PDB file of C-alpha atoms in Angstrom:
ATOM      1  CA  MET X   1     -11.680  -4.165 -16.430  1.00  0.00           C
ATOM      2  CA  THR X   2     -14.627  -6.351 -15.642  1.00  0.00           C
ATOM      3  CA  LEU X   3     -16.513  -5.451 -12.451  1.00  0.00           C
ATOM      4  CA  PRO X   4     -19.009  -7.575 -10.511  1.00  0.00           C
ATOM      5  CA  GLU X   5     -22.740  -6.796 -10.916  1.00  0.00           C
ATOM      6  CA  PRO X   6     -24.199  -3.859  -8.985  1.00  0.00           C
ATOM      7  CA  GLY X   7     -25.367  -4.931  -5.524  1.00  0.00           C
ATOM      8  CA  THR X   8     -22.168  -6.909  -4.925  1.00  0.00           C
ATOM      9  CA  ARG X   9     -19.799  -5.949  -2.111  1.00  0.00           C
ATOM     10  CA  VAL X  10     -16.532  -4.918  -3.699  1.00  0.00           C
ATOM     11  CA  VAL X  11     -13.136  -3.414  -2.916  1.00  0.00           C
ATOM     12  CA  VAL X  12     -11.812  -1.039  -5.457  1.00  0.00           C
ATOM     13  CA  ARG X  13      -8.285   0.359  -5.519  1.00  0.00           C
ATOM     14  CA  TYR X  14      -7.990   3.652  -7.414  1.00  0.00           C
ATOM     15  CA  LEU X  15      -5.749   6.592  -7.850  1.00  0.00           C
ATOM     16  CA  LEU X  16      -6.425  10.024  -6.151  1.00  0.00           C
ATOM     17  CA  PRO X  17      -5.780  13.232  -8.015  1.00  0.00           C
ATOM     18  CA  THR X  18      -2.519  13.399  -5.972  1.00  0.00           C
ATOM     19  CA  GLY X  19      -1.341  10.145  -7.460  1.00  0.00           C
ATOM     20  CA  GLN X  20      -1.696   8.173  -4.269  1.00  0.00           C
ATOM     21  CA  ALA X  21      -3.713   4.968  -4.303  1.00  0.00           C
ATOM     22  CA  THR X  22      -6.616   4.359  -2.017  1.00  0.00           C
ATOM     23  CA  ASP X  23      -9.396   1.856  -1.560  1.00  0.00           C
ATOM     24  CA  ALA X  24     -13.167   1.967  -1.596  1.00  0.00           C
ATOM     25  CA  LEU X  25     -14.956  -0.827   0.223  1.00  0.00           C
ATOM     26  CA  GLY X  26     -18.742  -1.237  -0.034  1.00  0.00           C
ATOM     27  CA  GLU X  27     -21.661  -2.122  -2.257  1.00  0.00           C
ATOM     28  CA  LEU X  28     -21.289  -1.412  -5.945  1.00  0.00           C
ATOM     29  CA  LEU X  29     -24.289   0.813  -6.633  1.00  0.00           C
ATOM     30  CA  SER X  30     -23.663   1.410 -10.341  1.00  0.00           C
ATOM     31  CA  ALA X  31     -21.023   0.834 -13.062  1.00  0.00           C
ATOM     32  CA  GLY X  32     -21.323   3.154 -16.008  1.00  0.00           C
ATOM     33  CA  PRO X  33     -18.901   3.457 -18.982  1.00  0.00           C
ATOM     34  CA  ASP X  34     -17.051   6.344 -17.348  1.00  0.00           C
ATOM     35  CA  GLU X  35     -17.430   5.929 -13.611  1.00  0.00           C
ATOM     36  CA  ILE X  36     -18.647   3.624 -10.856  1.00  0.00           C
ATOM     37  CA  VAL X  37     -20.338   4.334  -7.543  1.00  0.00           C
ATOM     38  CA  VAL X  38     -19.456   2.494  -4.365  1.00  0.00           C
ATOM     39  CA  ALA X  39     -21.519   2.888  -1.221  1.00  0.00           C
ATOM     40  CA  GLY X  40     -18.806   2.938   1.577  1.00  0.00           C
ATOM     41  CA  LYS X  41     -18.789   3.991   5.182  1.00  0.00           C
ATOM     42  CA  ARG X  42     -18.066   7.653   4.081  1.00  0.00           C
ATOM     43  CA  GLY X  43     -21.129   7.539   1.786  1.00  0.00           C
ATOM     44  CA  PRO X  44     -21.271   7.104  -1.977  1.00  0.00           C
ATOM     45  CA  GLU X  45     -17.895   7.400  -3.640  1.00  0.00           C
ATOM     46  CA  ARG X  46     -17.841   8.214  -7.401  1.00  0.00           C
ATOM     47  CA  ILE X  47     -14.728   6.766  -9.029  1.00  0.00           C
ATOM     48  CA  ARG X  48     -13.655   7.389 -12.621  1.00  0.00           C
ATOM     49  CA  ARG X  49     -12.935   4.111 -14.450  1.00  0.00           C
ATOM     50  CA  ILE X  50      -9.629   5.498 -15.740  1.00  0.00           C
ATOM     51  CA  ASP X  51      -8.440   5.877 -12.091  1.00  0.00           C
ATOM     52  CA  ILE X  52      -9.207   2.189 -11.151  1.00  0.00           C
ATOM     53  CA  ILE X  53      -6.154   0.031 -10.551  1.00  0.00           C
ATOM     54  CA  ALA X  54      -7.949  -3.073  -9.409  1.00  0.00           C
ATOM     55  CA  ALA X  55     -11.378  -4.267  -8.262  1.00  0.00           C
ATOM     56  CA  LYS X  56     -12.865  -7.480  -6.933  1.00  0.00           C
ATOM     57  CA  ALA X  57     -15.902  -8.865  -5.114  1.00  0.00           C
ATOM     58  CA  VAL X  58     -15.430  -9.548  -1.410  1.00  0.00           C
ATOM     59  CA  PRO X  59     -17.423 -11.514   1.190  1.00  0.00           C
ATOM     60  CA  PRO X  60     -19.966  -9.791   3.370  1.00  0.00           C
ATOM     61  CA  PRO X  61     -18.663  -8.165   6.535  1.00  0.00           C
ATOM     62  CA  PRO X  62     -18.282 -10.304   9.662  1.00  0.00           C
ATOM     63  CA  ALA X  63     -21.174 -10.373  12.084  1.00  0.00           C
ATOM     64  CA  PRO X  64     -20.845  -7.877  14.982  1.00  0.00           C
ATOM     65  CA  ARG X  65     -19.281  -9.301  18.028  1.00  0.00           C
ATOM     66  CA  SER X  66     -21.524  -9.590  21.096  1.00  0.00           C
ATOM     67  CA  ARG X  67     -20.616  -7.265  23.919  1.00  0.00           C
ATOM     68  CA  ARG X  68     -19.668  -8.865  27.166  1.00  0.00           C
ATOM     69  CA  ASN X  69     -21.008  -7.502  30.443  1.00  0.00           C
ATOM     70  CA  PRO X  70     -17.953  -6.203  32.378  1.00  0.00           C
ATOM     71  CA  THR X  71     -19.325  -7.945  35.451  1.00  0.00           C
ATOM     72  CA  ASP X  72     -19.146 -11.290  33.682  1.00  0.00           C
ATOM     73  CA  ARG X  73     -15.716 -12.707  34.468  1.00  0.00           C
ATOM     74  CA  PRO X  74     -14.534 -15.958  33.075  1.00  0.00           C
ATOM     75  CA  TYR X  75     -12.306 -16.614  36.082  1.00  0.00           C
ATOM     76  CA  GLY X  76     -13.547 -16.321  39.679  1.00  0.00           C
TER      77      GLY X  76
END
């Protein structure tokens, strides 16, 4: 399986030891011959290549929404 270059934001679907599939979303930190490392919200995730089902580059996360002041009401 060909992976994007390190530094790219990716989503990787892989198998857990239980056999269930899960996803890792974040920056691809490294891609070695036996494992990859993805920096996700839970911290770095080390994923064995043999457990990877699918992987692809994804766009950057959306910009944070601005918070509205609760006293600002759009209608009277």
